Amino acid sequence: RRRKWWGAFIGLTLCLVISLGAGYWALVSGTVNGLLRVFIEDELSTQIGVPCQIGRIEGNPLGRYRVIDVVVGDVFSVDTIGVRVQPVLSYKVVIDSLLLKGIRASVADTTEEKKPLDLSTIRTIVPFEILHLGIDRGAVDFGQGVQVTGLSFRGGLSAVDDRFELAVTQYQSFQFQ
């Protein structure tokens, strides 16, 4: 009787270890990046009420990866988002570095067909902290021919629920047009 129980325990433990190993391998190897891309697109679109698209995700979502060609409605886009996740087991996600290259945003007056982003609806699913946040080659369009170009800065960001804190440690001058 004990032997049967011991055999079942070993079999169950072995199945659990193999399943966890296969799941970890699928994440680390990038095999599930397509599914992750679809999940993020759907979650963002639902939270902010604007269609979101991601071209692709490259790399290991548990370590270093890049998100390519991100478009949020017709008001925000970025060429490349580089992310390095810090492996910390805690109640929050800690991102060691996040670099946004070629970011473009439009905060111009909106018409009926162009809906503004309502950032007040965004709530974090999990508290997070970005230790090193960077923006390179940013641009913001305020409408009526007013634009800010050459926007670059470094800093950090933390978020819990609906509270976001941004600390700017370095910025580069930018141009108003």
Short mmCIF file of N, CA and C in Angstrom, two decimals:
data_model
loop_
_atom_site.label_atom_id
_atom_site.label_comp_id
_atom_site.label_asym_id
_atom_site.label_seq_id
_atom_site.Cartn_x
_atom_site.Cartn_y
_atom_site.Cartn_z
N ARG A 1 0.81 -1.19 0.00
CA ARG A 1 0.00 0.00 0.00
C ARG A 1 0.87 1.27 0.00
N ARG A 2 1.90 1.27 0.84
CA ARG A 2 2.81 2.40 0.87
C ARG A 2 3.54 2.56 -0.45
N ARG A 3 3.87 1.46 -1.06
CA ARG A 3 4.57 1.50 -2.33
C ARG A 3 3.74 2.21 -3.40
N LYS A 4 2.46 1.92 -3.46
CA LYS A 4 1.58 2.56 -4.44
C LYS A 4 1.53 4.07 -4.19
N TRP A 5 1.39 4.45 -2.94
CA TRP A 5 1.33 5.87 -2.61
C TRP A 5 2.65 6.55 -2.98
N TRP A 6 3.77 5.90 -2.65
CA TRP A 6 5.09 6.44 -2.95
C TRP A 6 5.28 6.54 -4.46
N GLY A 7 4.86 5.57 -5.23
CA GLY A 7 4.97 5.59 -6.69
C GLY A 7 4.12 6.70 -7.29
N ALA A 8 2.90 6.88 -6.78
CA ALA A 8 2.04 7.95 -7.27
C ALA A 8 2.66 9.32 -6.96
N PHE A 9 3.23 9.47 -5.78
CA PHE A 9 3.87 10.73 -5.39
C PHE A 9 5.04 11.05 -6.31
N ILE A 10 5.88 10.06 -6.58
CA ILE A 10 7.03 10.27 -7.46
C ILE A 10 6.56 10.59 -8.88
N GLY A 11 5.56 9.89 -9.36
CA GLY A 11 5.01 10.15 -10.69
C GLY A 11 4.44 11.55 -10.82
N LEU A 12 3.67 11.97 -9.83
CA LEU A 12 3.08 13.31 -9.83
C LEU A 12 4.16 14.39 -9.76
N THR A 13 5.15 14.18 -8.91
CA THR A 13 6.26 15.14 -8.78
C THR A 13 7.03 15.24 -10.09
N LEU A 14 7.30 14.10 -10.72
CA LEU A 14 8.01 14.08 -11.99
C LEU A 14 7.22 14.83 -13.07
N CYS A 15 5.91 14.60 -13.14
CA CYS A 15 5.06 15.30 -14.12
C CYS A 15 5.09 16.81 -13.87
N LEU A 16 5.03 17.22 -12.62
CA LEU A 16 5.05 18.64 -12.27
C LEU A 16 6.39 19.27 -12.67
N VAL A 17 7.49 18.61 -12.38
CA VAL A 17 8.82 19.12 -12.72
C VAL A 17 8.98 19.24 -14.23
N ILE A 18 8.54 18.24 -14.96
CA ILE A 18 8.63 18.26 -16.43
C ILE A 18 7.76 19.39 -17.00
N SER A 19 6.55 19.56 -16.48
CA SER A 19 5.66 20.63 -16.95
C SER A 19 6.24 22.00 -16.68
N LEU A 20 6.76 22.22 -15.48
CA LEU A 20 7.37 23.50 -15.15
C LEU A 20 8.61 23.75 -16.01
N GLY A 21 9.40 22.73 -16.22
CA GLY A 21 10.59 22.85 -17.06
C GLY A 21 10.23 23.20 -18.50
N ALA A 22 9.21 22.54 -19.03
CA ALA A 22 8.78 22.82 -20.40
C ALA A 22 8.23 24.25 -20.52
N GLY A 23 7.46 24.69 -19.54
CA GLY A 23 6.94 26.06 -19.54
C GLY A 23 8.05 27.09 -19.47
N TYR A 24 9.02 26.85 -18.60
CA TYR A 24 10.16 27.75 -18.47
C TYR A 24 10.95 27.79 -19.78
N TRP A 25 11.21 26.63 -20.37
CA TRP A 25 11.92 26.58 -21.64
C TRP A 25 11.17 27.35 -22.73
N ALA A 26 9.84 27.20 -22.78
CA ALA A 26 9.04 27.89 -23.79
C ALA A 26 9.17 29.41 -23.64
N LEU A 27 9.19 29.91 -22.40
CA LEU A 27 9.36 31.34 -22.18
C LEU A 27 10.77 31.81 -22.53
N VAL A 28 11.76 31.12 -22.02
CA VAL A 28 13.15 31.53 -22.21
C VAL A 28 13.56 31.46 -23.67
N SER A 29 13.09 30.49 -24.39
CA SER A 29 13.48 30.32 -25.79
C SER A 29 12.73 31.27 -26.73
N GLY A 30 11.70 31.94 -26.25
CA GLY A 30 10.93 32.84 -27.10
C GLY A 30 9.82 32.15 -27.87
N THR A 31 9.59 30.88 -27.59
CA THR A 31 8.58 30.11 -28.30
C THR A 31 7.17 30.70 -28.13
N VAL A 32 6.89 31.27 -26.97
CA VAL A 32 5.55 31.80 -26.69
C VAL A 32 5.44 33.30 -26.94
N ASN A 33 6.46 33.90 -27.57
CA ASN A 33 6.42 35.35 -27.79
C ASN A 33 5.23 35.80 -28.63
N GLY A 34 4.80 34.99 -29.59
CA GLY A 34 3.62 35.32 -30.39
C GLY A 34 2.37 35.37 -29.54
N LEU A 35 2.21 34.38 -28.66
CA LEU A 35 1.04 34.38 -27.75
C LEU A 35 1.11 35.54 -26.77
N LEU A 36 2.30 35.84 -26.28
CA LEU A 36 2.49 36.96 -25.37
C LEU A 36 2.14 38.28 -26.06
N ARG A 37 2.54 38.42 -27.32
CA ARG A 37 2.23 39.62 -28.10
C ARG A 37 0.72 39.83 -28.21
N VAL A 38 0.00 38.77 -28.54
CA VAL A 38 -1.47 38.86 -28.67
C VAL A 38 -2.11 39.21 -27.32
N PHE A 39 -1.63 38.59 -26.24
CA PHE A 39 -2.16 38.87 -24.90
C PHE A 39 -1.96 40.34 -24.52
N ILE A 40 -0.75 40.87 -24.77
CA ILE A 40 -0.46 42.27 -24.42
C ILE A 40 -1.29 43.22 -25.27
N GLU A 41 -1.42 42.93 -26.57
CA GLU A 41 -2.25 43.78 -27.44
C GLU A 41 -3.69 43.83 -26.92
N ASP A 42 -4.26 42.68 -26.61
CA ASP A 42 -5.65 42.62 -26.13
C ASP A 42 -5.81 43.34 -24.80
N GLU A 43 -4.88 43.13 -23.86
CA GLU A 43 -4.96 43.74 -22.54
C GLU A 43 -4.85 45.26 -22.62
N LEU A 44 -3.89 45.77 -23.41
CA LEU A 44 -3.74 47.21 -23.58
C LEU A 44 -4.97 47.82 -24.25
N SER A 45 -5.43 47.18 -25.32
CA SER A 45 -6.61 47.69 -26.03
C SER A 45 -7.82 47.77 -25.11
N THR A 46 -8.00 46.77 -24.29
CA THR A 46 -9.13 46.75 -23.35
C THR A 46 -8.99 47.84 -22.30
N GLN A 47 -7.80 48.00 -21.74
CA GLN A 47 -7.60 48.98 -20.66
C GLN A 47 -7.74 50.42 -21.12
N ILE A 48 -7.21 50.76 -22.30
CA ILE A 48 -7.24 52.16 -22.71
C ILE A 48 -8.28 52.46 -23.77
N GLY A 49 -8.97 51.44 -24.27
CA GLY A 49 -10.07 51.66 -25.20
C GLY A 49 -9.63 52.11 -26.59
N VAL A 50 -8.41 51.84 -26.97
CA VAL A 50 -7.87 52.20 -28.28
C VAL A 50 -7.16 50.98 -28.84
N PRO A 51 -7.30 50.69 -30.15
CA PRO A 51 -6.61 49.53 -30.70
C PRO A 51 -5.10 49.65 -30.56
N CYS A 52 -4.46 48.56 -30.14
CA CYS A 52 -3.00 48.51 -29.96
C CYS A 52 -2.44 47.40 -30.81
N GLN A 53 -1.27 47.67 -31.40
CA GLN A 53 -0.61 46.66 -32.23
C GLN A 53 0.86 46.57 -31.85
N ILE A 54 1.37 45.35 -31.85
CA ILE A 54 2.79 45.11 -31.63
C ILE A 54 3.29 44.30 -32.81
N GLY A 55 4.36 44.78 -33.45
CA GLY A 55 4.92 44.07 -34.59
C GLY A 55 5.44 42.71 -34.19
N ARG A 56 6.37 42.67 -33.23
CA ARG A 56 6.90 41.40 -32.75
C ARG A 56 7.64 41.59 -31.44
N ILE A 57 7.86 40.48 -30.76
CA ILE A 57 8.66 40.44 -29.54
C ILE A 57 9.83 39.51 -29.81
N GLU A 58 11.04 40.00 -29.52
CA GLU A 58 12.26 39.21 -29.73
C GLU A 58 12.96 39.00 -28.40
N GLY A 59 13.46 37.80 -28.16
CA GLY A 59 14.25 37.55 -26.96
C GLY A 59 13.49 36.79 -25.89
N ASN A 60 14.01 36.87 -24.68
CA ASN A 60 13.51 36.13 -23.53
C ASN A 60 12.71 37.05 -22.62
N PRO A 61 11.38 36.89 -22.52
CA PRO A 61 10.57 37.76 -21.67
C PRO A 61 10.94 37.71 -20.19
N LEU A 62 11.72 36.72 -19.77
CA LEU A 62 12.14 36.66 -18.37
C LEU A 62 13.52 37.29 -18.17
N GLY A 63 14.11 37.80 -19.24
CA GLY A 63 15.44 38.39 -19.14
C GLY A 63 15.54 39.64 -19.98
N ARG A 64 16.17 39.51 -21.15
CA ARG A 64 16.35 40.62 -22.07
C ARG A 64 15.50 40.39 -23.31
N TYR A 65 14.73 41.41 -23.69
CA TYR A 65 13.95 41.28 -24.91
C TYR A 65 13.67 42.64 -25.52
N ARG A 66 13.19 42.63 -26.77
CA ARG A 66 12.83 43.85 -27.48
C ARG A 66 11.42 43.70 -28.02
N VAL A 67 10.67 44.79 -27.94
CA VAL A 67 9.34 44.85 -28.53
C VAL A 67 9.46 45.82 -29.71
N ILE A 68 9.11 45.35 -30.89
CA ILE A 68 9.33 46.10 -32.12
C ILE A 68 8.01 46.61 -32.69
N ASP A 69 8.01 47.85 -33.17
CA ASP A 69 6.87 48.47 -33.88
C ASP A 69 5.58 48.44 -33.06
N VAL A 70 5.53 49.26 -32.03
CA VAL A 70 4.34 49.36 -31.17
C VAL A 70 3.52 50.56 -31.63
N VAL A 71 2.22 50.35 -31.84
CA VAL A 71 1.31 51.42 -32.25
C VAL A 71 0.09 51.37 -31.34
N VAL A 72 -0.22 52.51 -30.72
CA VAL A 72 -1.40 52.62 -29.85
C VAL A 72 -2.33 53.63 -30.51
N GLY A 73 -3.40 53.11 -31.13
CA GLY A 73 -4.33 53.98 -31.85
C GLY A 73 -3.58 54.80 -32.88
N ASP A 74 -4.00 56.06 -33.03
CA ASP A 74 -3.27 56.95 -33.94
C ASP A 74 -2.60 58.07 -33.16
N VAL A 75 -2.35 57.83 -31.86
CA VAL A 75 -1.76 58.88 -31.03
C VAL A 75 -0.40 58.54 -30.46
N PHE A 76 0.07 57.29 -30.60
CA PHE A 76 1.33 56.91 -29.97
C PHE A 76 1.96 55.77 -30.75
N SER A 77 3.27 55.88 -30.99
CA SER A 77 3.99 54.77 -31.60
C SER A 77 5.44 54.83 -31.15
N VAL A 78 6.09 53.69 -31.19
CA VAL A 78 7.51 53.60 -30.84
C VAL A 78 8.14 52.52 -31.70
N ASP A 79 9.35 52.80 -32.20
CA ASP A 79 10.04 51.85 -33.07
C ASP A 79 10.51 50.62 -32.29
N THR A 80 11.24 50.84 -31.19
CA THR A 80 11.82 49.74 -30.43
C THR A 80 11.73 50.01 -28.94
N ILE A 81 11.29 49.01 -28.20
CA ILE A 81 11.32 49.07 -26.74
C ILE A 81 12.27 47.96 -26.28
N GLY A 82 13.37 48.37 -25.68
CA GLY A 82 14.33 47.40 -25.16
C GLY A 82 14.12 47.22 -23.67
N VAL A 83 14.01 45.98 -23.21
CA VAL A 83 13.70 45.71 -21.80
C VAL A 83 14.69 44.68 -21.25
N ARG A 84 15.16 44.94 -20.03
CA ARG A 84 15.95 43.95 -19.29
C ARG A 84 15.29 43.80 -17.93
N VAL A 85 14.76 42.62 -17.65
CA VAL A 85 14.03 42.35 -16.41
C VAL A 85 15.01 41.87 -15.35
N GLN A 86 14.82 42.38 -14.14
CA GLN A 86 15.66 41.96 -13.03
C GLN A 86 15.03 40.75 -12.36
N PRO A 87 15.76 39.67 -12.21
CA PRO A 87 15.18 38.45 -11.63
C PRO A 87 15.03 38.55 -10.11
N VAL A 88 13.93 39.15 -9.68
CA VAL A 88 13.67 39.33 -8.25
C VAL A 88 12.33 38.69 -7.92
N LEU A 89 12.31 37.87 -6.91
CA LEU A 89 11.04 37.30 -6.47
C LEU A 89 10.46 38.23 -5.39
N SER A 90 9.48 39.02 -5.77
CA SER A 90 8.86 39.94 -4.82
C SER A 90 7.43 40.19 -5.26
N TYR A 91 6.78 41.09 -4.56
CA TYR A 91 5.39 41.41 -4.86
C TYR A 91 5.24 42.32 -6.06
N LYS A 92 6.37 42.81 -6.60
CA LYS A 92 6.29 43.70 -7.75
C LYS A 92 7.29 43.27 -8.82
N VAL A 93 7.02 43.69 -10.04
CA VAL A 93 7.91 43.42 -11.16
C VAL A 93 8.97 44.53 -11.17
N VAL A 94 10.23 44.15 -11.22
CA VAL A 94 11.32 45.12 -11.28
C VAL A 94 11.99 45.00 -12.64
N ILE A 95 11.91 46.08 -13.41
CA ILE A 95 12.54 46.12 -14.73
C ILE A 95 13.82 46.93 -14.57
N ASP A 96 14.95 46.31 -14.86
CA ASP A 96 16.23 46.98 -14.69
C ASP A 96 16.36 48.14 -15.67
N SER A 97 16.05 47.92 -16.93
CA SER A 97 16.14 49.01 -17.90
C SER A 97 15.06 48.90 -18.96
N LEU A 98 14.56 50.05 -19.37
CA LEU A 98 13.54 50.16 -20.42
C LEU A 98 13.94 51.33 -21.28
N LEU A 99 14.23 51.08 -22.55
CA LEU A 99 14.65 52.12 -23.47
C LEU A 99 13.66 52.21 -24.62
N LEU A 100 13.08 53.39 -24.82
CA LEU A 100 12.13 53.64 -25.90
C LEU A 100 12.85 54.43 -26.98
N LYS A 101 12.97 53.86 -28.18
CA LYS A 101 13.64 54.54 -29.28
C LYS A 101 12.62 54.90 -30.35
N GLY A 102 12.71 56.14 -30.84
CA GLY A 102 11.84 56.59 -31.92
C GLY A 102 10.38 56.72 -31.49
N ILE A 103 10.15 57.20 -30.28
CA ILE A 103 8.78 57.33 -29.78
C ILE A 103 8.13 58.58 -30.39
N ARG A 104 6.88 58.44 -30.80
CA ARG A 104 6.11 59.54 -31.36
C ARG A 104 4.73 59.55 -30.71
N ALA A 105 4.33 60.73 -30.23
CA ALA A 105 3.02 60.86 -29.60
C ALA A 105 2.30 62.07 -30.16
N SER A 106 0.99 61.99 -30.20
CA SER A 106 0.17 63.10 -30.66
C SER A 106 -0.83 63.44 -29.57
N VAL A 107 -0.78 64.67 -29.09
CA VAL A 107 -1.74 65.12 -28.08
C VAL A 107 -2.53 66.31 -28.63
N ALA A 108 -2.65 66.35 -29.95
CA ALA A 108 -3.35 67.44 -30.63
C ALA A 108 -4.83 67.38 -30.31
N ASP A 109 -5.52 68.52 -30.55
CA ASP A 109 -6.98 68.53 -30.39
C ASP A 109 -7.55 67.41 -31.23
N THR A 110 -8.57 66.77 -30.71
CA THR A 110 -9.11 65.60 -31.38
C THR A 110 -10.41 65.93 -32.09
N THR A 111 -10.66 65.18 -33.14
CA THR A 111 -11.93 65.28 -33.84
C THR A 111 -12.72 64.03 -33.49
N GLU A 112 -13.89 63.91 -34.07
CA GLU A 112 -14.72 62.74 -33.75
C GLU A 112 -14.05 61.43 -34.11
N GLU A 113 -13.32 61.42 -35.26
CA GLU A 113 -12.71 60.15 -35.66
C GLU A 113 -11.40 59.88 -34.95
N LYS A 114 -10.82 60.85 -34.30
CA LYS A 114 -9.55 60.66 -33.58
C LYS A 114 -9.81 60.83 -32.08
N LYS A 115 -9.81 59.72 -31.38
CA LYS A 115 -10.12 59.70 -29.96
C LYS A 115 -8.86 59.90 -29.12
N PRO A 116 -8.89 60.75 -28.08
CA PRO A 116 -7.70 60.91 -27.24
C PRO A 116 -7.50 59.70 -26.33
N LEU A 117 -6.26 59.50 -25.91
CA LEU A 117 -5.99 58.46 -24.92
C LEU A 117 -6.45 58.94 -23.56
N ASP A 118 -7.19 58.13 -22.84
CA ASP A 118 -7.60 58.46 -21.49
C ASP A 118 -6.74 57.64 -20.53
N LEU A 119 -5.61 58.23 -20.10
CA LEU A 119 -4.68 57.50 -19.26
C LEU A 119 -5.20 57.30 -17.84
N SER A 120 -6.27 58.00 -17.48
CA SER A 120 -6.81 57.85 -16.12
C SER A 120 -7.45 56.48 -15.91
N THR A 121 -7.71 55.75 -16.99
CA THR A 121 -8.34 54.43 -16.85
C THR A 121 -7.32 53.32 -16.63
N ILE A 122 -6.03 53.64 -16.78
CA ILE A 122 -5.00 52.61 -16.67
C ILE A 122 -4.76 52.26 -15.20
N ARG A 123 -4.81 50.99 -14.91
CA ARG A 123 -4.49 50.47 -13.58
C ARG A 123 -3.44 49.39 -13.78
N THR A 124 -2.45 49.35 -12.94
CA THR A 124 -1.44 48.31 -13.08
C THR A 124 -2.00 46.99 -12.55
N ILE A 125 -1.73 45.93 -13.28
CA ILE A 125 -2.14 44.60 -12.84
C ILE A 125 -1.27 44.17 -11.67
N VAL A 126 0.02 44.47 -11.77
CA VAL A 126 1.00 44.14 -10.75
C VAL A 126 1.83 45.40 -10.50
N PRO A 127 2.12 45.75 -9.26
CA PRO A 127 3.00 46.90 -9.03
C PRO A 127 4.34 46.67 -9.73
N PHE A 128 4.91 47.75 -10.30
CA PHE A 128 6.18 47.59 -10.99
C PHE A 128 7.07 48.80 -10.76
N GLU A 129 8.34 48.58 -11.03
CA GLU A 129 9.33 49.65 -10.93
C GLU A 129 10.30 49.50 -12.09
N ILE A 130 10.60 50.62 -12.75
CA ILE A 130 11.59 50.65 -13.82
C ILE A 130 12.77 51.45 -13.28
N LEU A 131 13.87 50.77 -13.04
CA LEU A 131 15.03 51.43 -12.42
C LEU A 131 15.70 52.42 -13.37
N HIS A 132 15.84 52.07 -14.63
CA HIS A 132 16.49 52.93 -15.62
C HIS A 132 15.57 53.07 -16.83
N LEU A 133 14.88 54.19 -16.95
CA LEU A 133 13.97 54.47 -18.05
C LEU A 133 14.64 55.47 -18.98
N GLY A 134 14.61 55.18 -20.27
CA GLY A 134 15.22 56.09 -21.23
C GLY A 134 14.34 56.30 -22.45
N ILE A 135 14.39 57.51 -22.99
CA ILE A 135 13.71 57.83 -24.24
C ILE A 135 14.74 58.46 -25.15
N ASP A 136 14.86 57.95 -26.37
CA ASP A 136 15.76 58.50 -27.39
C ASP A 136 14.96 58.86 -28.62
N ARG A 137 15.25 60.02 -29.19
CA ARG A 137 14.62 60.50 -30.42
C ARG A 137 13.11 60.58 -30.31
N GLY A 138 12.61 61.15 -29.24
CA GLY A 138 11.18 61.28 -29.05
C GLY A 138 10.62 62.50 -29.75
N ALA A 139 9.32 62.45 -30.06
CA ALA A 139 8.64 63.59 -30.69
C ALA A 139 7.19 63.62 -30.20
N VAL A 140 6.69 64.84 -29.95
CA VAL A 140 5.31 65.03 -29.53
C VAL A 140 4.69 66.08 -30.43
N ASP A 141 3.51 65.77 -30.97
CA ASP A 141 2.77 66.70 -31.83
C ASP A 141 1.62 67.28 -31.02
N PHE A 142 1.63 68.61 -30.83
CA PHE A 142 0.57 69.29 -30.08
C PHE A 142 -0.51 69.86 -30.99
N GLY A 143 -0.39 69.65 -32.30
CA GLY A 143 -1.36 70.15 -33.26
C GLY A 143 -1.07 71.59 -33.65
N GLN A 144 -1.73 72.07 -34.67
CA GLN A 144 -1.61 73.43 -35.19
C GLN A 144 -0.15 73.79 -35.46
N GLY A 145 0.62 72.82 -35.94
CA GLY A 145 2.00 73.06 -36.31
C GLY A 145 3.00 73.11 -35.16
N VAL A 146 2.56 72.85 -33.94
CA VAL A 146 3.47 72.89 -32.78
C VAL A 146 3.93 71.47 -32.48
N GLN A 147 5.25 71.28 -32.54
CA GLN A 147 5.84 69.97 -32.28
C GLN A 147 7.07 70.12 -31.39
N VAL A 148 7.32 69.09 -30.61
CA VAL A 148 8.57 68.99 -29.86
C VAL A 148 9.31 67.81 -30.46
N THR A 149 10.57 68.03 -30.87
CA THR A 149 11.36 66.95 -31.46
C THR A 149 12.69 66.83 -30.70
N GLY A 150 13.38 65.74 -30.92
CA GLY A 150 14.67 65.52 -30.29
C GLY A 150 14.56 65.28 -28.79
N LEU A 151 13.45 64.77 -28.33
CA LEU A 151 13.22 64.55 -26.91
C LEU A 151 13.99 63.33 -26.43
N SER A 152 14.86 63.51 -25.44
CA SER A 152 15.62 62.42 -24.85
C SER A 152 15.76 62.66 -23.36
N PHE A 153 15.55 61.61 -22.57
CA PHE A 153 15.80 61.74 -21.13
C PHE A 153 16.05 60.38 -20.51
N ARG A 154 16.56 60.40 -19.30
CA ARG A 154 16.79 59.21 -18.50
C ARG A 154 16.16 59.44 -17.14
N GLY A 155 15.68 58.37 -16.54
CA GLY A 155 15.07 58.49 -15.23
C GLY A 155 14.59 57.14 -14.74
N GLY A 156 13.57 57.17 -13.90
CA GLY A 156 12.99 55.95 -13.36
C GLY A 156 11.49 56.13 -13.21
N LEU A 157 10.76 55.02 -13.09
CA LEU A 157 9.31 55.06 -12.98
C LEU A 157 8.86 53.96 -12.04
N SER A 158 7.91 54.27 -11.18
CA SER A 158 7.30 53.23 -10.35
C SER A 158 5.79 53.41 -10.40
N ALA A 159 5.08 52.30 -10.25
CA ALA A 159 3.62 52.34 -10.34
C ALA A 159 3.00 51.33 -9.39
N VAL A 160 1.96 51.79 -8.69
CA VAL A 160 1.15 50.94 -7.83
C VAL A 160 -0.30 51.39 -8.05
N ASP A 161 -1.15 50.45 -8.45
CA ASP A 161 -2.56 50.74 -8.75
C ASP A 161 -2.66 51.85 -9.78
N ASP A 162 -3.20 53.02 -9.40
CA ASP A 162 -3.37 54.11 -10.35
C ASP A 162 -2.40 55.27 -10.06
N ARG A 163 -1.38 55.03 -9.24
CA ARG A 163 -0.40 56.06 -8.90
C ARG A 163 0.92 55.77 -9.62
N PHE A 164 1.37 56.74 -10.40
CA PHE A 164 2.62 56.60 -11.14
C PHE A 164 3.58 57.70 -10.68
N GLU A 165 4.84 57.36 -10.45
CA GLU A 165 5.85 58.35 -10.06
C GLU A 165 7.00 58.28 -11.05
N LEU A 166 7.34 59.44 -11.64
CA LEU A 166 8.41 59.53 -12.62
C LEU A 166 9.51 60.41 -12.03
N ALA A 167 10.74 59.92 -12.05
CA ALA A 167 11.90 60.69 -11.60
C ALA A 167 12.83 60.87 -12.79
N VAL A 168 13.04 62.12 -13.21
CA VAL A 168 13.92 62.42 -14.33
C VAL A 168 15.30 62.76 -13.77
N THR A 169 16.32 62.00 -14.20
CA THR A 169 17.68 62.22 -13.71
C THR A 169 18.55 62.94 -14.72
N GLN A 170 18.18 62.89 -15.99
CA GLN A 170 18.97 63.54 -17.03
C GLN A 170 18.06 63.80 -18.22
N TYR A 171 18.22 64.96 -18.84
CA TYR A 171 17.46 65.22 -20.05
C TYR A 171 18.33 65.98 -21.02
N GLN A 172 17.98 65.86 -22.28
CA GLN A 172 18.69 66.57 -23.34
C GLN A 172 17.74 67.61 -23.89
N SER A 173 18.28 68.75 -24.26
CA SER A 173 17.41 69.81 -24.77
C SER A 173 16.66 69.32 -26.00
N PHE A 174 15.50 69.89 -26.22
CA PHE A 174 14.68 69.52 -27.36
C PHE A 174 14.21 70.78 -28.04
N GLN A 175 13.67 70.62 -29.22
CA GLN A 175 13.30 71.76 -30.03
C GLN A 175 11.79 71.87 -30.18
N PHE A 176 11.29 73.10 -30.04
CA PHE A 176 9.89 73.40 -30.37
C PHE A 176 9.85 73.90 -31.79
N GLN A 177 8.91 73.39 -32.56
CA GLN A 177 8.75 73.85 -33.95
C GLN A 177 7.37 74.43 -34.12
#
